[in-house]
Amino acid sequence: MCGIIGYIGDQQALPILSAGLSNLEYRGYDSAGVALSGPELSVYKKSGEVSALQGILPESADHRQGIGHTRWSTHGPPTDANAHPHTDESGRVAVVHNGIIENYDTLREELSDVSFSSDTDTEVIPHLIAAGLDAGAEPREAIEAALDRLEGTYALVVTIAGVDELYATRQDSPLVVGHGDDGTFIASDVTAFLEHTRDVTYIEDGDFAVIDDGGLSLFRDGDQIETTIERLEYEADAAEKSGYDHYMLKEIHEQPRALRQTISGRIDVETARAAIDVDLPDEYLDSIEEIQIVACGTSNYAGQYAAELFESAADVRTTVEVASEYEFDGGRDPWRTLVVAVTQSGETADTLSAIRRAKRAGARTLAVTNTLGSTIVRETDDSVFIRAGPEIGVAATKTFASQVATLTLLAVYIGRTRGTLAYDRAEALLTSLRQLPSAIQSVLDREDEIKTVAYEYADSEAFFFIGRKLGCPVALEGALKLKEISYDHAEGFPAGELKHGPLALVTEQTPILALLTEGTKPRETLNNVKEVEARGAPVVGVTSEADGIDKSSYLDVELPIPETGELEPLVANVYWQLFAYHVADKKGRPIDRPRNLAKSVTVE
Ligand code: F6R
């Protein structure tokens, strides 16, 4: 969703802000803007792509300080006027804002003598700050007084004409400061400035940051606090396309490496245990009665995959809920319910609010995430990192694989601790995990084949993905990937459900993409394949040899995977990712930034 970049230092601010906005494009947005700060402010704003804004920016500008923003509309359409930065009437104060000011209506009414130039909630902020300055307050005082009036969520960066400082603060929306050799950066996420520095400070809720030539000063409750600098371990090319046409394709191909990182040092082969650095005491794990997984979209499907494993390996009742629908029901002793938030970004508002609900009710909370320092990490009792590396494409790909792998480790960890998971099955699961990178590589090596299949069926009326058991979340994920990037009608079903309704939709124009691997009850699914075949639908099936069943005579296209035990459906998923990618690519869709979608969904 919205993105923020700010800079102050020795370099020209304009190219840094402009490149920062390009780096933030992956988050999803519909307008962009920049304010350059000197004795006066120069503000440029444009609806549409960052390239449209870049078309109206001057070739060069001497300013050493400025802020920029990519906006994803909430209050008011994506027009030039509604783009950020927003300024006060005199053009002295400029503000960029992520989040929602809930009481903006009231504040707008109070500011009745001000003439507003946008429909946004954000615009009240520069007017409030300007009112404080007019009343004689110092910049920091004026901003703090304005903050006292705001209700809602925000990450804010403020620049004021003639003042050589940037001011920033946050409430439920991330902000991170980057410490470079030639200046200091502030952004909603590190990808905005990763090419300049990997030394960062995460701003906490309520903290007030002042950034000047000397770097960052942080204040909490009025007192200056120490600044902690962390070094990010991202590789230099992590946020680059590295020769691929799209980030999504690059990230699909990164899966073997991402999975190696995910499992590295976390498997003890001899004892068949998982070594996860997590604070879940043995006596607590022995006492838990239920695991509730809360997540959205792809992360929810990763949770559904894991739920099957938690129940069978850890012998704990496990439910998976769409975070936006979640209500906590933890029985008589809420602490005995472990609520696990699965989230790539760690910022998804629905998931955050589910976690808060669980905490308020007294449950223990755990985050499984890709994002260090994220809000959900800070708010949960503990967290496990999936270590997939930055994911820029809006469609989640490598993070799905790393989430399932991490949750599998967690299932083994909990199962072995509780004594519910026998050595042999634990060993089989861990072996399956270790085989994943090479099994997935073997699918990636067949990309040309799946591309041909994708091109053959790209113009179909609709696509139906089917699978049973562990194949069911993968069918749902396959359909989600295809619909979000190709805009085609795609649905996923538990294979046995086809005959209870969806079969009415099946025609020669609706390819069926079926999972027939271990962990998906292939024999039963084959019966469903026969049902659709009888109605003339083409069938593309992913198969493995494990079960010894001959499936090829029922399939129009057979896509093989190597034997990988219970994680075979996860390997098969890579075929569905490549299928979605190539269908979308054939149709010329903007694959990394599908319409209406955002990478990090920070509104409920
Ligand atoms: C789909 C996709 C979304 C996210 C969902 C949750 O490709 O990316 O469905 O999975 O918005 O996001 P996180 O995992 O960041 O909480």
PDB file of C-alpha atoms in Angstrom, residues 457-582:
ATOM      1  CA  TYR A 457      -4.811 -22.942 -22.286  1.00  0.00           C
ATOM      2  CA  ALA A 458      -4.366 -19.210 -21.659  1.00  0.00           C
ATOM      3  CA  ASP A 459      -7.576 -18.241 -23.454  1.00  0.00           C
ATOM      4  CA  SER A 460      -9.848 -20.666 -21.627  1.00  0.00           C
ATOM      5  CA  GLU A 461     -13.127 -19.476 -20.081  1.00  0.00           C
ATOM      6  CA  ALA A 462     -12.129 -20.397 -16.532  1.00  0.00           C
ATOM      7  CA  PHE A 463      -9.651 -22.553 -14.628  1.00  0.00           C
ATOM      8  CA  PHE A 464     -10.437 -24.948 -11.796  1.00  0.00           C
ATOM      9  CA  PHE A 465      -7.773 -26.248  -9.435  1.00  0.00           C
ATOM     10  CA  ILE A 466      -8.529 -29.372  -7.420  1.00  0.00           C
ATOM     11  CA  GLY A 467      -6.773 -31.300  -4.681  1.00  0.00           C
ATOM     12  CA  ARG A 468      -7.489 -33.209  -1.489  1.00  0.00           C
ATOM     13  CA  LYS A 469      -5.936 -32.985   1.971  1.00  0.00           C
ATOM     14  CA  LEU A 470      -2.567 -31.201   1.614  1.00  0.00           C
ATOM     15  CA  GLY A 471      -3.501 -30.662  -2.025  1.00  0.00           C
ATOM     16  CA  CYS A 472      -6.511 -28.553  -1.109  1.00  0.00           C
ATOM     17  CA  PRO A 473      -4.688 -25.413   0.144  1.00  0.00           C
ATOM     18  CA  VAL A 474      -2.374 -25.739  -2.843  1.00  0.00           C
ATOM     19  CA  ALA A 475      -5.387 -25.828  -5.187  1.00  0.00           C
ATOM     20  CA  LEU A 476      -6.723 -22.663  -3.512  1.00  0.00           C
ATOM     21  CA  GLU A 477      -3.312 -21.022  -3.748  1.00  0.00           C
ATOM     22  CA  GLY A 478      -2.927 -22.028  -7.411  1.00  0.00           C
ATOM     23  CA  ALA A 479      -6.267 -20.403  -8.247  1.00  0.00           C
ATOM     24  CA  LEU A 480      -5.454 -17.268  -6.229  1.00  0.00           C
ATOM     25  CA  LYS A 481      -2.127 -16.833  -8.011  1.00  0.00           C
ATOM     26  CA  LEU A 482      -3.724 -17.184 -11.425  1.00  0.00           C
ATOM     27  CA  LYS A 483      -6.660 -14.857 -10.788  1.00  0.00           C
ATOM     28  CA  GLU A 484      -4.616 -12.092  -9.157  1.00  0.00           C
ATOM     29  CA  ILE A 485      -2.030 -11.753 -11.897  1.00  0.00           C
ATOM     30  CA  SER A 486      -3.906 -12.856 -15.057  1.00  0.00           C
ATOM     31  CA  TYR A 487      -7.382 -11.486 -14.091  1.00  0.00           C
ATOM     32  CA  ASP A 488      -8.875 -14.781 -15.268  1.00  0.00           C
ATOM     33  CA  HIS A 489     -11.649 -16.570 -13.473  1.00  0.00           C
ATOM     34  CA  ALA A 490      -9.925 -19.257 -11.426  1.00  0.00           C
ATOM     35  CA  GLU A 491     -11.214 -21.238  -8.462  1.00  0.00           C
ATOM     36  CA  GLY A 492      -9.803 -23.889  -6.187  1.00  0.00           C
ATOM     37  CA  PHE A 493     -11.872 -26.737  -4.703  1.00  0.00           C
ATOM     38  CA  PRO A 494     -11.398 -29.753  -2.518  1.00  0.00           C
ATOM     39  CA  ALA A 495     -11.544 -32.331  -5.335  1.00  0.00           C
ATOM     40  CA  GLY A 496     -14.460 -34.227  -3.777  1.00  0.00           C
ATOM     41  CA  GLU A 497     -16.603 -31.082  -3.769  1.00  0.00           C
ATOM     42  CA  LEU A 498     -16.690 -30.767  -7.553  1.00  0.00           C
ATOM     43  CA  LYS A 499     -19.675 -33.072  -7.867  1.00  0.00           C
ATOM     44  CA  HIS A 500     -21.580 -31.085  -5.234  1.00  0.00           C
ATOM     45  CA  GLY A 501     -22.008 -28.045  -7.444  1.00  0.00           C
ATOM     46  CA  PRO A 502     -18.988 -26.728  -9.337  1.00  0.00           C
ATOM     47  CA  LEU A 503     -19.234 -29.568 -11.862  1.00  0.00           C
ATOM     48  CA  ALA A 504     -22.034 -27.563 -13.483  1.00  0.00           C
ATOM     49  CA  LEU A 505     -19.372 -25.080 -14.618  1.00  0.00           C
ATOM     50  CA  VAL A 506     -17.108 -27.689 -16.175  1.00  0.00           C
ATOM     51  CA  THR A 507     -16.941 -27.679 -19.990  1.00  0.00           C
ATOM     52  CA  GLU A 508     -14.386 -28.228 -22.727  1.00  0.00           C
ATOM     53  CA  GLN A 509     -13.379 -24.618 -22.127  1.00  0.00           C
ATOM     54  CA  THR A 510     -12.446 -25.019 -18.466  1.00  0.00           C
ATOM     55  CA  PRO A 511      -9.126 -26.771 -17.865  1.00  0.00           C
ATOM     56  CA  ILE A 512      -8.881 -28.665 -14.574  1.00  0.00           C
ATOM     57  CA  LEU A 513      -5.557 -28.469 -12.788  1.00  0.00           C
ATOM     58  CA  ALA A 514      -5.331 -31.454 -10.486  1.00  0.00           C
ATOM     59  CA  LEU A 515      -2.935 -32.505  -7.744  1.00  0.00           C
ATOM     60  CA  LEU A 516      -2.250 -36.223  -7.733  1.00  0.00           C
ATOM     61  CA  THR A 517       0.783 -36.482  -5.473  1.00  0.00           C
ATOM     62  CA  GLU A 518       1.515 -37.955  -2.067  1.00  0.00           C
ATOM     63  CA  GLY A 519      -0.487 -36.300   0.697  1.00  0.00           C
ATOM     64  CA  THR A 520      -3.402 -35.566  -1.658  1.00  0.00           C
ATOM     65  CA  LYS A 521      -5.253 -38.928  -1.834  1.00  0.00           C
ATOM     66  CA  PRO A 522      -4.440 -39.361  -5.544  1.00  0.00           C
ATOM     67  CA  ARG A 523      -6.576 -42.488  -5.996  1.00  0.00           C
ATOM     68  CA  GLU A 524      -9.739 -40.666  -4.877  1.00  0.00           C
ATOM     69  CA  THR A 525      -8.846 -37.528  -6.816  1.00  0.00           C
ATOM     70  CA  LEU A 526      -8.429 -39.640  -9.923  1.00  0.00           C
ATOM     71  CA  ASN A 527     -12.147 -40.443  -9.687  1.00  0.00           C
ATOM     72  CA  ASN A 528     -12.878 -36.714  -9.806  1.00  0.00           C
ATOM     73  CA  VAL A 529     -10.543 -36.379 -12.760  1.00  0.00           C
ATOM     74  CA  LYS A 530     -12.588 -39.033 -14.555  1.00  0.00           C
ATOM     75  CA  GLU A 531     -15.776 -37.072 -13.824  1.00  0.00           C
ATOM     76  CA  VAL A 532     -14.460 -33.917 -15.479  1.00  0.00           C
ATOM     77  CA  GLU A 533     -12.868 -35.828 -18.314  1.00  0.00           C
ATOM     78  CA  ALA A 534     -16.275 -37.304 -19.117  1.00  0.00           C
ATOM     79  CA  ARG A 535     -17.515 -33.718 -19.545  1.00  0.00           C
ATOM     80  CA  GLY A 536     -14.755 -32.935 -22.009  1.00  0.00           C
ATOM     81  CA  ALA A 537     -12.591 -30.745 -19.777  1.00  0.00           C
ATOM     82  CA  PRO A 538      -8.849 -30.901 -20.427  1.00  0.00           C
ATOM     83  CA  VAL A 539      -6.921 -32.094 -17.354  1.00  0.00           C
ATOM     84  CA  VAL A 540      -3.431 -31.001 -16.356  1.00  0.00           C
ATOM     85  CA  GLY A 541      -2.199 -33.162 -13.492  1.00  0.00           C
ATOM     86  CA  VAL A 542       0.858 -33.032 -11.273  1.00  0.00           C
ATOM     87  CA  THR A 543       1.914 -36.545 -10.370  1.00  0.00           C
ATOM     88  CA  SER A 544       4.601 -38.376  -8.474  1.00  0.00           C
ATOM     89  CA  GLU A 545       5.627 -41.992  -8.633  1.00  0.00           C
ATOM     90  CA  ALA A 546       5.208 -42.570  -4.907  1.00  0.00           C
ATOM     91  CA  ASP A 547       1.816 -44.304  -5.068  1.00  0.00           C
ATOM     92  CA  GLY A 548       2.464 -46.512  -8.099  1.00  0.00           C
ATOM     93  CA  ILE A 549      -0.940 -45.600  -9.612  1.00  0.00           C
ATOM     94  CA  ASP A 550      -1.068 -45.119 -13.373  1.00  0.00           C
ATOM     95  CA  LYS A 551      -2.622 -41.712 -13.954  1.00  0.00           C
ATOM     96  CA  SER A 552      -1.262 -40.720 -17.315  1.00  0.00           C
ATOM     97  CA  SER A 553      -4.108 -42.240 -19.352  1.00  0.00           C
ATOM     98  CA  TYR A 554      -6.558 -39.815 -17.679  1.00  0.00           C
ATOM     99  CA  LEU A 555      -4.467 -36.693 -18.128  1.00  0.00           C
ATOM    100  CA  ASP A 556      -4.070 -34.406 -21.134  1.00  0.00           C
ATOM    101  CA  VAL A 557      -0.852 -33.121 -19.643  1.00  0.00           C
ATOM    102  CA  GLU A 558       1.174 -34.889 -16.964  1.00  0.00           C
ATOM    103  CA  LEU A 559       3.651 -32.842 -14.965  1.00  0.00           C
ATOM    104  CA  PRO A 560       5.918 -35.060 -12.881  1.00  0.00           C
ATOM    105  CA  ILE A 561       7.643 -34.254  -9.612  1.00  0.00           C
ATOM    106  CA  PRO A 562      10.238 -36.279  -7.741  1.00  0.00           C
ATOM    107  CA  GLU A 563       9.176 -38.215  -4.626  1.00  0.00           C
ATOM    108  CA  THR A 564       9.318 -35.768  -1.711  1.00  0.00           C
ATOM    109  CA  GLY A 565       6.950 -37.274   0.871  1.00  0.00           C
ATOM    110  CA  GLU A 566       4.316 -35.089   2.492  1.00  0.00           C
ATOM    111  CA  LEU A 567       5.736 -31.923   1.003  1.00  0.00           C
ATOM    112  CA  GLU A 568       5.070 -33.050  -2.573  1.00  0.00           C
ATOM    113  CA  PRO A 569       2.077 -30.689  -2.925  1.00  0.00           C
ATOM    114  CA  LEU A 570       4.396 -27.791  -2.099  1.00  0.00           C
ATOM    115  CA  VAL A 571       6.679 -28.871  -4.933  1.00  0.00           C
ATOM    116  CA  ALA A 572       3.669 -29.201  -7.241  1.00  0.00           C
ATOM    117  CA  ASN A 573       2.658 -25.644  -6.344  1.00  0.00           C
ATOM    118  CA  VAL A 574       5.683 -24.364  -8.274  1.00  0.00           C
ATOM    119  CA  TYR A 575       4.082 -25.674 -11.483  1.00  0.00           C
ATOM    120  CA  TRP A 576       0.959 -23.644 -10.648  1.00  0.00           C
ATOM    121  CA  GLN A 577       3.080 -20.539  -9.978  1.00  0.00           C
ATOM    122  CA  LEU A 578       4.787 -20.888 -13.364  1.00  0.00           C
ATOM    123  CA  PHE A 579       1.451 -21.614 -15.053  1.00  0.00           C
ATOM    124  CA  ALA A 580      -0.064 -18.429 -13.583  1.00  0.00           C
ATOM    125  CA  TYR A 581       3.002 -16.415 -14.512  1.00  0.00           C
ATOM    126  CA  HIS A 582       3.047 -17.513 -18.146  1.00  0.00           C
TER     127      HIS A 582
END
